[in-house]
mmCIF file of C-alpha atoms in Angstrom:
data_model
loop_
_atom_site.group_PDB
_atom_site.id
_atom_site.type_symbol
_atom_site.label_atom_id
_atom_site.label_comp_id
_atom_site.label_asym_id
_atom_site.label_seq_id
_atom_site.Cartn_x
_atom_site.Cartn_y
_atom_site.Cartn_z
ATOM 1 C CA MET A 13 0.489 -17.779 -23.404
ATOM 2 C CA LYS A 14 -2.458 -16.018 -21.835
ATOM 3 C CA PRO A 15 -1.784 -12.587 -20.355
ATOM 4 C CA LEU A 16 -1.489 -12.343 -16.604
ATOM 5 C CA ARG A 17 -4.223 -10.401 -14.847
ATOM 6 C CA PHE A 18 -2.916 -7.801 -12.413
ATOM 7 C CA ILE A 19 -4.297 -8.347 -8.901
ATOM 8 C CA LEU A 20 -4.596 -5.464 -6.403
ATOM 9 C CA PHE A 21 -4.441 -7.598 -3.698
ATOM 10 C CA GLY A 22 -16.893 17.950 19.300
ATOM 11 C CA CYS A 23 -16.595 20.435 16.297
ATOM 12 C CA PHE A 24 -17.236 20.031 12.608
ATOM 13 C CA ILE A 25 -14.873 21.676 10.130
ATOM 14 C CA PRO A 26 -16.648 22.266 6.809
ATOM 15 C CA TYR A 27 -15.016 20.568 3.831
ATOM 16 C CA SER A 28 -14.455 23.867 2.031
ATOM 17 C CA ALA A 29 -12.798 25.326 5.125
ATOM 18 C CA ALA A 30 -10.528 22.312 5.477
ATOM 19 C CA LEU A 31 -9.309 22.854 1.937
ATOM 20 C CA SER A 32 -8.819 26.608 1.922
ATOM 21 C CA GLU A 33 -9.025 28.307 5.340
ATOM 22 C CA TYR A 34 -5.565 27.353 6.608
ATOM 23 C CA PRO A 35 -2.197 27.699 4.810
ATOM 24 C CA TRP A 36 -1.445 24.084 3.979
ATOM 25 C CA THR A 37 0.157 22.500 0.945
ATOM 26 C CA PHE A 38 1.228 19.139 -0.473
ATOM 27 C CA ASP A 39 4.828 20.418 -0.627
ATOM 28 C CA ASN A 40 6.777 18.914 2.274
ATOM 29 C CA ASP A 41 9.564 21.437 1.770
ATOM 30 C CA LEU A 42 7.271 24.096 3.217
ATOM 31 C CA LEU A 43 5.988 24.575 6.762
ATOM 32 C CA GLY A 44 2.440 23.762 5.675
ATOM 33 C CA GLY A 45 3.413 20.453 4.044
ATOM 34 C CA PRO A 46 1.939 17.034 4.946
ATOM 35 C CA ASP A 47 4.423 16.430 7.775
ATOM 36 C CA PHE A 48 3.150 19.598 9.476
ATOM 37 C CA TRP A 49 -0.614 19.319 8.897
ATOM 38 C CA GLY A 50 -1.225 17.954 12.375
ATOM 39 C CA LEU A 51 0.497 20.995 13.898
ATOM 40 C CA LEU A 52 -1.404 23.661 11.980
ATOM 41 C CA ASN A 53 -4.784 23.169 13.622
ATOM 42 C CA LYS A 54 -6.002 21.219 16.646
ATOM 43 C CA HIS A 55 -8.787 19.667 14.575
ATOM 44 C CA TRP A 56 -6.156 18.145 12.265
ATOM 45 C CA ARG A 57 -4.200 16.256 14.925
ATOM 46 C CA MET A 58 -5.078 12.910 13.318
ATOM 47 C CA CYS A 59 -2.786 13.879 10.418
ATOM 48 C CA THR A 60 0.112 13.354 12.831
ATOM 49 C CA MET A 61 -1.271 11.018 15.498
ATOM 50 C CA GLY A 62 -3.550 8.763 13.460
ATOM 51 C CA GLN A 63 -2.777 5.058 13.031
ATOM 52 C CA MET A 64 -5.205 4.435 10.136
ATOM 53 C CA GLN A 65 -4.028 7.063 7.680
ATOM 54 C CA SER A 66 -4.237 7.136 3.884
ATOM 55 C CA PRO A 67 -3.025 6.704 1.203
ATOM 56 C CA VAL A 68 -1.257 3.349 1.437
ATOM 57 C CA ASN A 69 0.702 1.042 -0.791
ATOM 58 C CA ILE A 70 -1.263 -1.933 -2.133
ATOM 59 C CA ASP A 71 1.038 -4.898 -1.623
ATOM 60 C CA PRO A 72 -0.194 -7.860 -3.748
ATOM 61 C CA SER A 73 1.486 -10.268 -1.331
ATOM 62 C CA LYS A 74 -0.664 -9.089 1.576
ATOM 63 C CA LEU A 75 -4.142 -9.310 0.092
ATOM 64 C CA PHE A 76 -6.843 -11.166 2.001
ATOM 65 C CA TYR A 77 -9.640 -12.702 -0.075
ATOM 66 C CA ASP A 78 -13.017 -11.929 1.485
ATOM 67 C CA ALA A 79 -15.864 -13.975 0.001
ATOM 68 C CA GLY A 80 -18.368 -11.626 1.638
ATOM 69 C CA LEU A 81 -17.379 -8.630 -0.489
ATOM 70 C CA SER A 82 -20.154 -8.068 -3.010
ATOM 71 C CA PRO A 83 -19.921 -5.941 -6.172
ATOM 72 C CA ILE A 84 -20.237 -2.186 -5.733
ATOM 73 C CA VAL A 85 -23.295 -0.588 -7.340
ATOM 74 C CA VAL A 86 -23.083 3.096 -8.342
ATOM 75 C CA ASP A 87 -26.131 4.939 -9.692
ATOM 76 C CA ASN A 88 -25.824 5.899 -13.344
ATOM 77 C CA ASN A 89 -27.353 9.380 -13.099
ATOM 78 C CA VAL A 90 -26.476 12.651 -14.813
ATOM 79 C CA VAL A 91 -26.110 15.481 -12.303
ATOM 80 C CA GLU A 92 -25.138 19.123 -12.001
ATOM 81 C CA ALA A 93 -21.772 19.817 -10.383
ATOM 82 C CA GLU A 94 -19.344 22.628 -9.606
ATOM 83 C CA LEU A 95 -15.610 22.360 -10.292
ATOM 84 C CA HIS A 96 -13.531 24.449 -7.886
ATOM 85 C CA ASN A 97 -9.818 25.274 -7.746
ATOM 86 C CA THR A 98 -9.230 25.297 -3.973
ATOM 87 C CA GLY A 99 -5.560 26.168 -4.383
ATOM 88 C CA GLN A 100 -4.482 22.684 -3.314
ATOM 89 C CA LEU A 101 -6.868 20.477 -5.305
ATOM 90 C CA PRO A 102 -9.425 20.557 -8.104
ATOM 91 C CA VAL A 103 -12.667 19.490 -6.390
ATOM 92 C CA LEU A 104 -15.934 18.665 -8.131
ATOM 93 C CA THR A 105 -18.912 19.067 -5.786
ATOM 94 C CA ILE A 106 -22.117 17.264 -6.740
ATOM 95 C CA ASN A 107 -25.363 19.174 -6.262
ATOM 96 C CA ASP A 108 -27.019 16.557 -4.054
ATOM 97 C CA SER A 109 -29.860 18.800 -2.936
ATOM 98 C CA LEU A 110 -31.911 17.641 -5.896
ATOM 99 C CA ILE A 111 -34.590 14.957 -5.712
ATOM 100 C CA LEU A 112 -33.373 11.528 -4.623
ATOM 101 C CA SER A 113 -33.609 9.984 -8.085
ATOM 102 C CA ARG A 114 -30.977 12.405 -9.367
ATOM 103 C CA ASN A 115 -28.421 11.747 -6.669
ATOM 104 C CA ILE A 116 -25.574 9.266 -7.114
ATOM 105 C CA ASN A 117 -25.874 6.567 -4.493
ATOM 106 C CA ILE A 118 -23.457 3.723 -3.765
ATOM 107 C CA SER A 119 -24.524 0.381 -2.336
ATOM 108 C CA GLY A 120 -22.939 -3.029 -1.895
ATOM 109 C CA GLY A 121 -19.297 -3.802 -1.375
ATOM 110 C CA PRO A 122 -17.545 -2.976 1.914
ATOM 111 C CA GLY A 123 -20.118 -0.257 2.617
ATOM 112 C CA ASN A 124 -22.844 -2.827 3.382
ATOM 113 C CA PRO A 125 -25.390 -2.538 4.918
ATOM 114 C CA TYR A 126 -25.333 1.242 4.472
ATOM 115 C CA ARG A 127 -25.979 3.409 1.451
ATOM 116 C CA TYR A 128 -23.622 6.235 0.547
ATOM 117 C CA ARG A 129 -24.071 9.287 -1.689
ATOM 118 C CA ILE A 130 -21.249 10.718 -3.816
ATOM 119 C CA HIS A 131 -20.606 14.331 -2.845
ATOM 120 C CA LYS A 132 -17.078 15.099 -4.050
ATOM 121 C CA VAL A 133 -14.749 14.078 -6.877
ATOM 122 C CA VAL A 134 -11.069 14.933 -6.344
ATOM 123 C CA VAL A 135 -8.256 14.701 -8.916
ATOM 124 C CA HIS A 136 -4.607 14.033 -8.000
ATOM 125 C CA PHE A 137 -1.787 14.333 -10.541
ATOM 126 C CA GLY A 138 1.957 14.851 -10.910
ATOM 127 C CA ARG A 139 4.201 16.976 -13.104
ATOM 128 C CA VAL A 140 3.900 15.568 -16.610
ATOM 129 C CA ILE A 141 6.879 17.355 -18.153
ATOM 130 C CA ASP A 142 9.225 15.747 -15.608
ATOM 131 C CA GLY A 143 7.567 12.345 -15.831
ATOM 132 C CA GLU A 144 6.389 12.593 -12.219
ATOM 133 C CA LYS A 145 3.481 10.309 -11.390
ATOM 134 C CA GLY A 146 0.633 11.669 -9.278
ATOM 135 C CA SER A 147 -1.566 8.874 -7.905
ATOM 136 C CA GLU A 148 -1.957 8.775 -4.137
ATOM 137 C CA HIS A 149 -2.247 5.010 -3.791
ATOM 138 C CA THR A 150 0.576 2.895 -5.179
ATOM 139 C CA VAL A 151 0.724 -0.760 -6.209
ATOM 140 C CA ASP A 152 3.863 -2.555 -5.027
ATOM 141 C CA PHE A 153 5.267 0.959 -4.581
ATOM 142 C CA VAL A 154 4.596 1.845 -8.198
ATOM 143 C CA ARG A 155 2.952 5.243 -8.599
ATOM 144 C CA PHE A 156 0.702 6.004 -11.589
ATOM 145 C CA PRO A 157 0.087 9.184 -13.623
ATOM 146 C CA ALA A 158 -3.060 10.287 -11.770
ATOM 147 C CA GLU A 159 -5.880 9.202 -9.478
ATOM 148 C CA VAL A 160 -9.542 10.207 -9.363
ATOM 149 C CA GLN A 161 -11.335 9.815 -6.036
ATOM 150 C CA LEU A 162 -15.114 9.604 -5.670
ATOM 151 C CA ILE A 163 -15.938 10.539 -2.067
ATOM 152 C CA ALA A 164 -19.371 9.629 -0.697
ATOM 153 C CA TYR A 165 -21.057 10.046 2.690
ATOM 154 C CA ASN A 166 -23.281 7.680 4.659
ATOM 155 C CA THR A 167 -26.886 8.844 4.146
ATOM 156 C CA ASP A 168 -28.322 6.178 6.446
ATOM 157 C CA LEU A 169 -26.497 7.485 9.508
ATOM 158 C CA TYR A 170 -25.766 11.149 8.814
ATOM 159 C CA ALA A 171 -27.582 14.199 7.459
ATOM 160 C CA ASN A 172 -24.812 15.604 5.275
ATOM 161 C CA PHE A 173 -21.182 15.314 4.215
ATOM 162 C CA THR A 174 -19.873 17.718 6.870
ATOM 163 C CA GLU A 175 -21.350 15.662 9.681
ATOM 164 C CA ALA A 176 -20.382 12.310 8.189
ATOM 165 C CA MET A 177 -16.719 13.041 7.532
ATOM 166 C CA THR A 178 -15.848 13.113 11.243
ATOM 167 C CA GLN A 179 -18.007 10.168 12.326
ATOM 168 C CA PRO A 180 -17.597 6.340 12.289
ATOM 169 C CA ARG A 181 -18.530 4.721 8.967
ATOM 170 C CA GLY A 182 -19.064 8.236 7.691
ATOM 171 C CA LEU A 183 -17.383 8.102 4.294
ATOM 172 C CA LEU A 184 -16.691 5.710 1.435
ATOM 173 C CA ALA A 185 -14.151 6.675 -1.218
ATOM 174 C CA ILE A 186 -13.620 4.951 -4.556
ATOM 175 C CA ALA A 187 -10.104 5.437 -5.950
ATOM 176 C CA VAL A 188 -9.690 5.074 -9.705
ATOM 177 C CA ILE A 189 -6.143 4.844 -11.035
ATOM 178 C CA VAL A 190 -5.567 6.875 -14.213
ATOM 179 C CA ASP A 191 -3.059 5.601 -16.768
ATOM 180 C CA ILE A 192 -1.804 7.034 -20.055
ATOM 181 C CA GLY A 193 -3.741 5.842 -23.114
ATOM 182 C CA ASP A 194 -4.639 6.743 -26.690
ATOM 183 C CA VAL A 195 -8.081 8.127 -25.789
ATOM 184 C CA THR A 196 -9.214 9.961 -22.658
ATOM 185 C CA ASN A 197 -12.139 8.603 -20.668
ATOM 186 C CA ILE A 198 -15.221 10.596 -21.756
ATOM 187 C CA GLU A 199 -16.183 11.999 -18.344
ATOM 188 C CA LEU A 200 -12.560 12.641 -17.412
ATOM 189 C CA ARG A 201 -12.269 14.575 -20.673
ATOM 190 C CA LYS A 202 -15.219 16.746 -19.581
ATOM 191 C CA LEU A 203 -13.438 17.515 -16.318
ATOM 192 C CA THR A 204 -10.214 18.245 -18.182
ATOM 193 C CA VAL A 205 -11.892 20.761 -20.494
ATOM 194 C CA ALA A 206 -13.672 22.383 -17.550
ATOM 195 C CA SER A 207 -10.377 22.681 -15.649
ATOM 196 C CA GLN A 208 -9.243 25.243 -18.217
ATOM 197 C CA SER A 209 -11.795 27.628 -16.704
ATOM 198 C CA ILE A 210 -10.395 27.354 -13.163
ATOM 199 C CA THR A 211 -6.721 28.095 -13.701
ATOM 200 C CA TYR A 212 -6.436 30.323 -10.633
ATOM 201 C CA LYS A 213 -7.221 29.672 -6.971
ATOM 202 C CA ASP A 214 -10.893 30.065 -5.981
ATOM 203 C CA SER A 215 -12.020 29.911 -9.616
ATOM 204 C CA LYS A 216 -15.205 27.891 -10.199
ATOM 205 C CA THR A 217 -17.170 26.593 -13.149
ATOM 206 C CA MET A 218 -20.414 24.646 -13.520
ATOM 207 C CA LEU A 219 -20.911 21.342 -15.318
ATOM 208 C CA LYS A 220 -24.609 21.088 -16.151
ATOM 209 C CA LYS A 221 -24.546 17.421 -17.153
ATOM 210 C CA PHE A 222 -21.965 15.148 -15.598
ATOM 211 C CA ASN A 223 -22.069 11.374 -15.210
ATOM 212 C CA VAL A 224 -19.823 10.319 -12.303
ATOM 213 C CA HIS A 225 -20.530 6.652 -13.080
ATOM 214 C CA GLY A 226 -18.642 7.165 -16.349
ATOM 215 C CA LEU A 227 -15.390 7.660 -14.423
ATOM 216 C CA LEU A 228 -15.431 4.045 -13.242
ATOM 217 C CA PRO A 229 -13.476 1.303 -15.053
ATOM 218 C CA LYS A 230 -15.334 -1.708 -16.404
ATOM 219 C CA THR A 231 -14.592 -4.124 -13.585
ATOM 220 C CA THR A 232 -16.194 -5.398 -10.401
ATOM 221 C CA ASN A 233 -12.818 -6.219 -8.824
ATOM 222 C CA TYR A 234 -11.355 -4.085 -6.093
ATOM 223 C CA VAL A 235 -9.243 -3.893 -2.928
ATOM 224 C CA THR A 236 -10.609 -2.266 0.213
ATOM 225 C CA TYR A 237 -9.224 -1.096 3.545
ATOM 226 C CA GLU A 238 -10.140 1.253 6.405
ATOM 227 C CA GLY A 239 -8.378 4.597 6.255
ATOM 228 C CA SER A 240 -8.622 8.368 6.323
ATOM 229 C CA LEU A 241 -9.079 11.476 4.247
ATOM 230 C CA THR A 242 -5.839 12.386 2.468
ATOM 231 C CA PHE A 243 -6.102 16.094 3.225
ATOM 232 C CA PRO A 244 -6.558 17.981 6.522
ATOM 233 C CA GLY A 245 -8.046 16.994 8.983
ATOM 234 C CA CYS A 246 -7.219 13.395 7.955
ATOM 235 C CA TYR A 247 -10.292 11.976 9.726
ATOM 236 C CA GLU A 248 -10.126 8.183 10.011
ATOM 237 C CA THR A 249 -13.685 7.665 8.837
ATOM 238 C CA VAL A 250 -13.122 6.450 5.276
ATOM 239 C CA THR A 251 -13.693 3.000 3.801
ATOM 240 C CA TRP A 252 -11.425 3.011 0.753
ATOM 241 C CA VAL A 253 -12.119 1.045 -2.419
ATOM 242 C CA ILE A 254 -9.319 0.852 -5.001
ATOM 243 C CA MET A 255 -10.617 -0.399 -8.324
ATOM 244 C CA ASN A 256 -8.521 -3.130 -9.946
ATOM 245 C CA ASN A 257 -8.527 -1.577 -13.427
ATOM 246 C CA PRO A 258 -7.536 1.933 -14.512
ATOM 247 C CA VAL A 259 -9.223 4.449 -16.785
ATOM 248 C CA TYR A 260 -7.161 6.286 -19.372
ATOM 249 C CA ILE A 261 -6.094 9.802 -20.270
ATOM 250 C CA THR A 262 -3.878 11.062 -23.075
ATOM 251 C CA ARG A 263 -0.592 12.674 -22.161
ATOM 252 C CA GLU A 264 -1.815 15.908 -23.741
ATOM 253 C CA ASP A 265 -4.940 15.994 -21.582
ATOM 254 C CA LEU A 266 -2.983 15.198 -18.439
ATOM 255 C CA GLN A 267 -0.723 18.138 -19.238
ATOM 256 C CA ILE A 268 -3.774 20.428 -19.141
ATOM 257 C CA TRP A 269 -4.259 19.641 -15.447
ATOM 258 C CA ASN A 270 -0.715 20.887 -14.852
ATOM 259 C CA ASP A 271 -1.856 24.406 -15.808
ATOM 260 C CA LEU A 272 -3.797 24.762 -12.541
ATOM 261 C CA GLN A 273 -2.221 27.228 -10.135
ATOM 262 C CA GLN A 274 -2.203 27.971 -6.414
ATOM 263 C CA THR A 275 -2.004 31.689 -7.175
ATOM 264 C CA GLU A 276 -5.194 33.774 -7.330
ATOM 265 C CA PHE A 277 -4.382 35.710 -10.500
ATOM 266 C CA LYS A 278 -1.857 35.846 -13.307
ATOM 267 C CA GLN A 279 1.653 36.471 -12.014
ATOM 268 C CA PRO A 280 5.174 36.510 -13.516
ATOM 269 C CA ASN A 281 6.166 33.619 -11.216
ATOM 270 C CA PRO A 282 3.077 31.464 -10.721
ATOM 271 C CA VAL A 283 2.893 28.659 -8.147
ATOM 272 C CA PHE A 284 1.429 25.588 -9.802
ATOM 273 C CA MET A 285 -0.767 23.016 -8.100
ATOM 274 C CA PHE A 286 1.236 19.926 -9.045
ATOM 275 C CA PRO A 287 2.150 17.557 -7.494
ATOM 276 C CA ASN A 288 -0.873 17.265 -5.215
ATOM 277 C CA TYR A 289 -0.668 13.854 -3.576
ATOM 278 C CA ARG A 290 -0.013 12.965 0.062
ATOM 279 C CA PRO A 291 2.977 10.685 0.844
ATOM 280 C CA LEU A 292 2.239 7.053 1.668
ATOM 281 C CA LYS A 293 1.295 6.039 5.203
ATOM 282 C CA THR A 294 1.962 2.708 6.910
ATOM 283 C CA LEU A 295 -0.748 0.055 7.212
ATOM 284 C CA ASN A 296 -0.152 -0.530 10.935
ATOM 285 C CA GLY A 297 -1.688 -3.990 10.783
ATOM 286 C CA ARG A 298 -4.765 -3.091 8.724
ATOM 287 C CA LEU A 299 -6.201 -5.691 6.366
ATOM 288 C CA LEU A 300 -6.133 -5.245 2.607
ATOM 289 C CA ARG A 301 -9.257 -7.167 1.610
ATOM 290 C CA THR A 302 -10.187 -8.073 -1.953
ATOM 291 C CA ASN A 303 -13.058 -9.726 -3.809
ATOM 292 C CA ILE A 304 -10.626 -11.142 -6.392
ATOM 293 C CA ARG A 305 -10.485 -14.894 -6.040
ATOM 294 C CA VAL A 306 -7.229 -16.386 -7.245
ATOM 295 C CA LYS A 307 -6.448 -19.997 -8.077
ATOM 296 C CA TYR A 308 -2.943 -21.192 -7.279
ATOM 297 C CA LYS A 309 -0.743 -24.116 -8.198
ATOM 298 C CA ARG A 310 1.337 -25.869 -5.618
ATOM 299 C CA MET A 311 5.068 -25.467 -6.140
ATOM 300 C CA THR A 312 5.687 -29.012 -4.902
ATOM 301 C CA THR A 313 3.514 -31.748 -3.516
ATOM 302 C CA GLN A 314 4.695 -30.832 -0.028
ATOM 303 C CA SER A 315 4.264 -27.067 -0.264
ATOM 304 C CA CYS A 316 1.165 -25.079 0.552
ATOM 305 C CA ALA A 317 -0.632 -22.940 -1.994
ATOM 306 C CA SER A 318 0.935 -19.483 -1.963
ATOM 307 C CA ASN A 319 -0.987 -16.243 -1.628
ATOM 308 C CA VAL A 320 1.738 -14.133 -3.190
ATOM 309 C CA TYR A 321 1.424 -12.489 -6.593
ATOM 310 C CA LEU A 322 4.617 -10.748 -7.651
ATOM 311 C CA ASP A 323 4.012 -9.219 -11.063
ATOM 312 C CA MET A 324 4.626 -5.456 -11.142
ATOM 313 C CA GLY A 325 2.381 -4.509 -14.066
ATOM 314 C CA TYR A 326 -0.969 -2.774 -13.786
ATOM 315 C CA GLN A 327 -3.046 -3.831 -16.764
ATOM 316 C CA ALA A 328 -6.705 -3.713 -17.585
ATOM 317 C CA ASN A 329 -6.717 -3.906 -21.353
ATOM 318 C CA PRO A 330 -5.500 -7.232 -22.777
ATOM 319 C CA THR A 331 -4.698 -5.576 -26.121
ATOM 320 C CA ARG A 332 -1.962 -3.564 -24.455
ATOM 321 C CA SER A 333 1.408 -5.223 -24.099
ATOM 322 C CA HIS A 334 2.831 -5.666 -20.624
ATOM 323 C CA HIS A 335 5.146 -2.803 -19.749
ATOM 324 C CA ARG A 336 7.194 -1.969 -16.724
ATOM 325 C CA ARG A 337 6.430 1.073 -14.701
ATOM 326 C CA HIS A 338 8.917 3.872 -14.186
ATOM 327 C CA ALA A 339 10.161 3.623 -10.604
ATOM 328 C CA LEU A 340 9.904 6.512 -8.212
ATOM 329 C CA ASN A 341 12.939 8.498 -7.145
ATOM 330 C CA ASP A 342 15.395 6.209 -5.328
ATOM 331 C CA ASN A 343 15.881 8.906 -2.707
ATOM 332 C CA ASP A 344 12.185 8.748 -1.763
ATOM 333 C CA SER A 345 11.580 6.537 1.257
ATOM 334 C CA HIS A 346 8.400 5.351 -0.475
ATOM 335 C CA SER A 347 9.976 4.892 -3.912
ATOM 336 C CA ALA A 348 9.427 1.888 -6.116
ATOM 337 C CA LEU A 349 12.032 -0.806 -6.233
ATOM 338 C CA PRO A 350 13.973 -0.789 -9.517
ATOM 339 C CA MET A 351 12.565 -3.436 -11.836
ATOM 340 C CA ASP A 352 15.872 -5.137 -12.470
ATOM 341 C CA LYS A 353 16.072 -5.912 -8.734
ATOM 342 C CA LEU A 354 12.713 -7.620 -8.847
ATOM 343 C CA ASP A 355 13.201 -9.822 -11.891
ATOM 344 C CA SER A 356 14.561 -12.654 -9.757
ATOM 345 C CA ARG A 357 11.073 -13.060 -8.319
ATOM 346 C CA GLY A 358 9.588 -13.658 -11.749
ATOM 347 C CA ASP A 359 10.417 -17.363 -11.679
ATOM 348 C CA PHE A 360 7.778 -17.800 -9.031
ATOM 349 C CA LEU A 361 5.105 -16.951 -11.588
ATOM 350 C CA LYS A 362 5.893 -20.127 -13.479
ATOM 351 C CA ASN A 363 4.324 -22.025 -10.612
ATOM 352 C CA MET A 364 1.081 -20.066 -10.793
ATOM 353 C CA GLU A 365 -1.787 -20.270 -13.225
ATOM 354 C CA SER A 366 -2.280 -17.514 -15.808
ATOM 355 C CA PHE A 367 -5.504 -15.538 -15.827
ATOM 356 C CA ASP A 368 -7.514 -13.861 -18.536
ATOM 357 C CA TYR A 369 -8.934 -10.397 -18.048
ATOM 358 C CA ILE A 370 -12.571 -10.120 -17.155
#
């Protein structure tokens, strides 16, 4: 039997200031946690009041096929970049002041007709030793080991990232799910090695030759929706693109990211950065559009073709056997449903066609 393809159906605050100037954290047990971001600063009120917030759960049963979504094109250029431990996140900033041919532009996809330029790469991860997953976006409420986000700004409408991040159609962010594998993605490995030089808050290191394009999985399939930044001030100016396939990292390399600290120097009781993902937000009626076209079988001659895909796996490599994901904590309001409670839905798959991987 062929393997089933998984379907993912008035004032500017500088980015650096948003990440470090105010005492905020991803820990909801503290006053500066995500539930309190909107109360810490008047420019962050969207964190509390916004109706188009990110991240969200990708529900395969709610995907809308959009034939107008073209493939996304990302420039394959090698650039210079700076990796910075902000205390809350590891952030890679692309030196986009160079000549145009050395910038990394994005065209096509949901960003049409505009062109965007990648300015930041952000890494989210959980606590490896406890088996905690760290991706911000989930698939059917399944969280994955890590997520890399490529954040770009609209160069057709705005002069720079700072201006664009608060304005309509200002940003486009590509989310790449990171799964555990035998070999780490080459460019992700470069970031991992560099992260060892920024253990403490406000530490920085330069990467002279970095290829952001190399962080992308080999697929043209994606899901897109309109959302926000996932850190203060949560501006609702982001067109999100979640790639359908993951890239891979070894467990040992993922553990290296867990060495990053929120403390500024070596201490007997350090405060580590993990986990650094924002809790899920509700869709509030937003569309989850996809360019993945699915063929369906009718269950009976009287029934209509279904648009529901219920498999829980996230696979990109057909040589890997299908495996079930570890569910999130049952006490978490956004936790995954235990797999044994979902098995009854598996019979529905018998009425659908199987798909090969692209």
